[in-house]
PDB file of C-alpha atoms in Angstrom:
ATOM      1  CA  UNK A   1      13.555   4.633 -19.614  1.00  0.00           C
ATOM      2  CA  UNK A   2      12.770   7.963 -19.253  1.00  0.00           C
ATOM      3  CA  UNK A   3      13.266  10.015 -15.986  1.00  0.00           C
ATOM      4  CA  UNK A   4      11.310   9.642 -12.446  1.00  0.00           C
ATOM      5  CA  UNK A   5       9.138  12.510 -11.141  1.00  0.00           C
ATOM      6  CA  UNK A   6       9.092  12.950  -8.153  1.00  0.00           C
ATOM      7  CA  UNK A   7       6.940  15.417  -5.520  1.00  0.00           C
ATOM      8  CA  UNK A   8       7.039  16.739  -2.467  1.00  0.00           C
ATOM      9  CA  UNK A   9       4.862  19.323  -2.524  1.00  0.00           C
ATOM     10  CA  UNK A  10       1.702  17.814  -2.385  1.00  0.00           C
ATOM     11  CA  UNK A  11      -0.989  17.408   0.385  1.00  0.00           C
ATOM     12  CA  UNK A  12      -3.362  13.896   0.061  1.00  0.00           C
ATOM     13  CA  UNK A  13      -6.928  15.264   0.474  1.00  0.00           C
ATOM     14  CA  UNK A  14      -9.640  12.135   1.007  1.00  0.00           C
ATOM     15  CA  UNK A  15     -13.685  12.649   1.540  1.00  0.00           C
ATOM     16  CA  UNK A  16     -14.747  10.263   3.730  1.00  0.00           C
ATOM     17  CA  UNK A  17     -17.736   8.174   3.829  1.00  0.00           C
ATOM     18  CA  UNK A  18     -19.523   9.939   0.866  1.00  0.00           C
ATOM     19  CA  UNK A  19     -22.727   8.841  -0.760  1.00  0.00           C
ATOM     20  CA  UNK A  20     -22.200   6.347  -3.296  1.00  0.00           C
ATOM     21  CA  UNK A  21     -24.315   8.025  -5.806  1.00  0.00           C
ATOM     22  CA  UNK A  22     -24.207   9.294  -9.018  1.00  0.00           C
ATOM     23  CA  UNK A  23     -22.915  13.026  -9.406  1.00  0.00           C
ATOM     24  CA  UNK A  24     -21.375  13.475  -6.500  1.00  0.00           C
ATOM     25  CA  UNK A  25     -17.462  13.563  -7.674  1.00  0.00           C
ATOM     26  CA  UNK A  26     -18.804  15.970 -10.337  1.00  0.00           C
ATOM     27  CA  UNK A  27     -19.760  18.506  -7.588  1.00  0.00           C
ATOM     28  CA  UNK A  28     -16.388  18.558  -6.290  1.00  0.00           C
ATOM     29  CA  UNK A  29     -14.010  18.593  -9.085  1.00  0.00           C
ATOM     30  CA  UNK A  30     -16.638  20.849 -10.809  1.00  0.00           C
ATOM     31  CA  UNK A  31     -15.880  23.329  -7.389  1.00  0.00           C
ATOM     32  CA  UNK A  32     -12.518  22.736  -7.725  1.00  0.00           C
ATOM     33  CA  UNK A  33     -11.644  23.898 -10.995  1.00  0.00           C
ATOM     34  CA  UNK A  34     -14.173  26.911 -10.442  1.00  0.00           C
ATOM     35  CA  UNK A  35     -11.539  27.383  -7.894  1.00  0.00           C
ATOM     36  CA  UNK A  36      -8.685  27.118 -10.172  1.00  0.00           C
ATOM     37  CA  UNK A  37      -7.213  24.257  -8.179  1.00  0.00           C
ATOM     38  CA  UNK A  38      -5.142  21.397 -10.442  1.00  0.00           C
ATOM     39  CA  UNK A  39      -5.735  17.758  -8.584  1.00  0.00           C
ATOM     40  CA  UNK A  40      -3.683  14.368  -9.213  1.00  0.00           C
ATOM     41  CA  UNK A  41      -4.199  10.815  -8.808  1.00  0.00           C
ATOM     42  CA  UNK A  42      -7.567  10.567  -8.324  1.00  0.00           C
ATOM     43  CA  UNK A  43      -9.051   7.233  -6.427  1.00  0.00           C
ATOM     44  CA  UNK A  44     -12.452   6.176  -4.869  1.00  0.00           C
ATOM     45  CA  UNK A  45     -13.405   3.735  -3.100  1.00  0.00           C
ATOM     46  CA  UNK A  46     -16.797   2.135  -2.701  1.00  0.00           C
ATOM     47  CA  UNK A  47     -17.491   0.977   1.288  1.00  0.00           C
ATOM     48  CA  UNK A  48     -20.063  -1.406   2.452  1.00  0.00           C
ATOM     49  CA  UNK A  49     -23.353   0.854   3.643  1.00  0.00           C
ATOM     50  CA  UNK A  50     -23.418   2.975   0.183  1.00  0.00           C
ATOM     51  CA  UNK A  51     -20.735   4.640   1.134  1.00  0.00           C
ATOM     52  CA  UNK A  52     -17.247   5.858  -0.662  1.00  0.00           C
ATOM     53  CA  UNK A  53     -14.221   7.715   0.255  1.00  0.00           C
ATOM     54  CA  UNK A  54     -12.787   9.978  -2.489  1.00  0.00           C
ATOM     55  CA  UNK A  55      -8.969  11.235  -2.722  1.00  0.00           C
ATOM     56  CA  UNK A  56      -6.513  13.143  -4.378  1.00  0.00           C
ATOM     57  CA  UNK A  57      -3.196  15.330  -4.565  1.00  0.00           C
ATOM     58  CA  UNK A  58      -3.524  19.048  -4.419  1.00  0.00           C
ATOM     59  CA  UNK A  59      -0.184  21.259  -4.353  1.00  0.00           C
ATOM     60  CA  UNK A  60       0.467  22.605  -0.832  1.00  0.00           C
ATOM     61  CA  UNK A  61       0.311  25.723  -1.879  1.00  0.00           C
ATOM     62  CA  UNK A  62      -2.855  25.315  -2.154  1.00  0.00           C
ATOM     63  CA  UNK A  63      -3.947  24.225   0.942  1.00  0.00           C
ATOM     64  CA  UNK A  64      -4.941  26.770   2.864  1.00  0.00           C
ATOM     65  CA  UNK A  65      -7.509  27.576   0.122  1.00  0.00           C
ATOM     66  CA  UNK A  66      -9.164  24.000  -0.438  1.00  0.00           C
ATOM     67  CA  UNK A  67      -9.234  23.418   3.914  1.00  0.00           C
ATOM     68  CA  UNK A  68     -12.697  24.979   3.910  1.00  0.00           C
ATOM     69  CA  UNK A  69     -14.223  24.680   0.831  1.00  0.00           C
ATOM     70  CA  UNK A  70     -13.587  21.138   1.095  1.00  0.00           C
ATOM     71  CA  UNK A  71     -14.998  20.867   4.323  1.00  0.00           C
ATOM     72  CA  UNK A  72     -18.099  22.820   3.054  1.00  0.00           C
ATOM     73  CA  UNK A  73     -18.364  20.881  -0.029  1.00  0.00           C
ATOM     74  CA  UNK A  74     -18.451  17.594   2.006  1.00  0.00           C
ATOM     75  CA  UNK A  75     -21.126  18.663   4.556  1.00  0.00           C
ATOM     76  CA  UNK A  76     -23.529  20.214   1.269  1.00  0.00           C
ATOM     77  CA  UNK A  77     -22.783  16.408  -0.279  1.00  0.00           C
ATOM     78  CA  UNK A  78     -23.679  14.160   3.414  1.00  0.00           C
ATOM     79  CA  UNK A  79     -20.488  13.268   3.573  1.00  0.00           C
ATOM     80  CA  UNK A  80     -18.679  12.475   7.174  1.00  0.00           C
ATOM     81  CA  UNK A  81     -15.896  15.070   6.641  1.00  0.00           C
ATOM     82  CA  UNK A  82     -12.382  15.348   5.238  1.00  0.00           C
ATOM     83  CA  UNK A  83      -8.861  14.223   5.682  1.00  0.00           C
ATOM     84  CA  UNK A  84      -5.811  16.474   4.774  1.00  0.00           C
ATOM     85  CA  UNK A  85      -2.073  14.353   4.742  1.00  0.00           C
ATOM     86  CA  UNK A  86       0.534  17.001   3.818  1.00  0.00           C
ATOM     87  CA  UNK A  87       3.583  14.458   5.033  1.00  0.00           C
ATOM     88  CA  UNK A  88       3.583  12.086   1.558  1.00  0.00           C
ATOM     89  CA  UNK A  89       5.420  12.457  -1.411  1.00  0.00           C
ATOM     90  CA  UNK A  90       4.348  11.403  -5.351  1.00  0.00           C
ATOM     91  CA  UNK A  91       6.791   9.380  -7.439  1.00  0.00           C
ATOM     92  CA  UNK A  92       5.884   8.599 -11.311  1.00  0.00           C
ATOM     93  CA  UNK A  93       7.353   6.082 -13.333  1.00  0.00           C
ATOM     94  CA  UNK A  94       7.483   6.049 -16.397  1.00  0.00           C
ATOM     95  CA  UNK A  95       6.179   2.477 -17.997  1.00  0.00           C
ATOM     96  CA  UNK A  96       8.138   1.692 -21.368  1.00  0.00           C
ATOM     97  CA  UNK A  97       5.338  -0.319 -22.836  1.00  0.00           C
ATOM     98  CA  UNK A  98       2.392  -1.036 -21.530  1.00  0.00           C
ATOM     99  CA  UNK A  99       2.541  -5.147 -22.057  1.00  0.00           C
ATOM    100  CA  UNK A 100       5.438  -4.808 -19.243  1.00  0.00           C
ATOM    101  CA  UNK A 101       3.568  -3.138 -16.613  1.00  0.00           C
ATOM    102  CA  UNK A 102       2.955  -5.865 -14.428  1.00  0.00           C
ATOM    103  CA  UNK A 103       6.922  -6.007 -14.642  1.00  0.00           C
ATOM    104  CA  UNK A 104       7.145  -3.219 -13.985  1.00  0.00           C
ATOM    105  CA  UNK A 105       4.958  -2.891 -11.012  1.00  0.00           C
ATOM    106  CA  UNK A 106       6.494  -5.913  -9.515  1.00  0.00           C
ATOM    107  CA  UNK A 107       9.965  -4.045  -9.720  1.00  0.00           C
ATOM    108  CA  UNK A 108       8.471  -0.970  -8.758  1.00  0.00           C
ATOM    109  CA  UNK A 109       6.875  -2.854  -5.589  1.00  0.00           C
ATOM    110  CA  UNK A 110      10.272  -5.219  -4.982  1.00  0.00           C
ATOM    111  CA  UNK A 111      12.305  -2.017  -4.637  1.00  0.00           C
ATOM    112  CA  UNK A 112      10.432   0.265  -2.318  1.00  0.00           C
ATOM    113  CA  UNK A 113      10.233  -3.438  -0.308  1.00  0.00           C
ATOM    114  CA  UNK A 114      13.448  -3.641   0.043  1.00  0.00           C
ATOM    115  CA  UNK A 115      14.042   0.095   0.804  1.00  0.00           C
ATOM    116  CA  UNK A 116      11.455  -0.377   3.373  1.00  0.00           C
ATOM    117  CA  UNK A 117       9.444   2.194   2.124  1.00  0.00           C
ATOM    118  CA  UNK A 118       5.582   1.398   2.568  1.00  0.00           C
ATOM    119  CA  UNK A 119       3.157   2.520  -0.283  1.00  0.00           C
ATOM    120  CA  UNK A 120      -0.138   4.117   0.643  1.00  0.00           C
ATOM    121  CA  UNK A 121      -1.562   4.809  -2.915  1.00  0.00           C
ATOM    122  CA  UNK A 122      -1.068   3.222  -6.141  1.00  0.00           C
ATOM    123  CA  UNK A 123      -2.332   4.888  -9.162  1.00  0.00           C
ATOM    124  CA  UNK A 124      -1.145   3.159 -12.900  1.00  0.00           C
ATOM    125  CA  UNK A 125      -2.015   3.969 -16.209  1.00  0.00           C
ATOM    126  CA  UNK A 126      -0.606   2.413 -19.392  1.00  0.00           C
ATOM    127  CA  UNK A 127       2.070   4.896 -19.395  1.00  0.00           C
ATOM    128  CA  UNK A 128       3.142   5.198 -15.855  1.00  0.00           C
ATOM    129  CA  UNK A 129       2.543   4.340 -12.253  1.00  0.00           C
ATOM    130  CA  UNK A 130       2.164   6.789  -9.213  1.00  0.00           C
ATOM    131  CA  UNK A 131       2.754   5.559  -5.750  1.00  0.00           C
ATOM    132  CA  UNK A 132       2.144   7.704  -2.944  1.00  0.00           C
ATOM    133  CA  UNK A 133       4.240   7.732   0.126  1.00  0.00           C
ATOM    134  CA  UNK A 134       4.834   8.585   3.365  1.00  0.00           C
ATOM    135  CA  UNK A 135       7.102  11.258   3.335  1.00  0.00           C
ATOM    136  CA  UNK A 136       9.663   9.972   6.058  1.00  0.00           C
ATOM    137  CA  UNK A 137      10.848   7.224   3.490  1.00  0.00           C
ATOM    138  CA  UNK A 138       9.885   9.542   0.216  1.00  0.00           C
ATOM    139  CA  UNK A 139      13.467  10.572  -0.583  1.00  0.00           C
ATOM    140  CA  UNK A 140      15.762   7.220   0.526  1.00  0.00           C
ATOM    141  CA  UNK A 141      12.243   5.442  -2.282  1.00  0.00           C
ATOM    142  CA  UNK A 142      12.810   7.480  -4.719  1.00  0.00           C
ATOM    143  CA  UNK A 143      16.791   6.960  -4.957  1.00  0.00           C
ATOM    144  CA  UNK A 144      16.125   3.418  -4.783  1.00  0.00           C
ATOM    145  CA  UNK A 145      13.503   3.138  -7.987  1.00  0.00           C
ATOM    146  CA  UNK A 146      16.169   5.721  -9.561  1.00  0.00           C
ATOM    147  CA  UNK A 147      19.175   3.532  -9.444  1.00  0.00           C
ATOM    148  CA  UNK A 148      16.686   0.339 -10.853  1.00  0.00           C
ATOM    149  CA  UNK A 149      15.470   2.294 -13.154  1.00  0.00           C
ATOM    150  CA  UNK A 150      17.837   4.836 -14.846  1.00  0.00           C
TER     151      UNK A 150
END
């Protein structure tokens, strides 16, 4: 299998409680990239009340840059503010083929288990997973999917 990523140098941004209607991601990745600023693992989720929160990864070098702009953008869109986590860490895996991903996620999710590292975000596609985590347990997680998986 092909090498883990790993990254510490990202901050977890999440809009909270926005409106659950149509356009309103577009608005801020539209802002963003206006901006010139790269995002990863993108994830919404819909809340009762017509409400969703909306997160991704941002480099920390970026953060002092996307503070208030997202803060502005999520006031112009009615939402009920932002969160900014800069104490996680990405890891990708790579998935082989995608008929073994549920394998693979079940290794993926056995290991950090037994590392006792807990998983905040899971992002998989039919090429990889991406599992954010706290950054406290980010390093001993990361040599633990390594050894099961190189």
């Amino acid at each position: 299998m092909s090498s883990i990523k790993f990254n510490s140098e990202c901050v977890h941004v999440v809009f909270l409680g926005l409106p659950n209607v149509p356009g309103i991601a577009s608005e801020i990745f539209k802002t963003l990239s206006e901006h010139s600023i790269g995002v990863d693992m993108v994830t919404q989720n819909t809340m009762r009340g017509g409400r969703s929160d909306l997160s991704f990864l941002i480099q920390k070098d970026k953060l002092d840059e996307v503070i208030s702009l997202c803060k502005d953008l999520s006031a112009a869109l009615g939402g009920q503010g932002v969160s900014f986590t800069s104490e996680v860490a990405a890891i990708r895996i790579p998935i082989e083929k995608p008929e073994d991903a549920a394998k693979t996620l079940a290794k993926i999710f056995s290991t950090l288990a037994a590392a006792n590292v807990n998983i905040e975000i899971i992002n998989s596609t039919p090429i990889s997973v991406m599992v954010l985590v706290n950054s406290a347990g980010a390093e001993s997680g990361f040599k633990a999917l390594e050894s099961v998986f190189n």
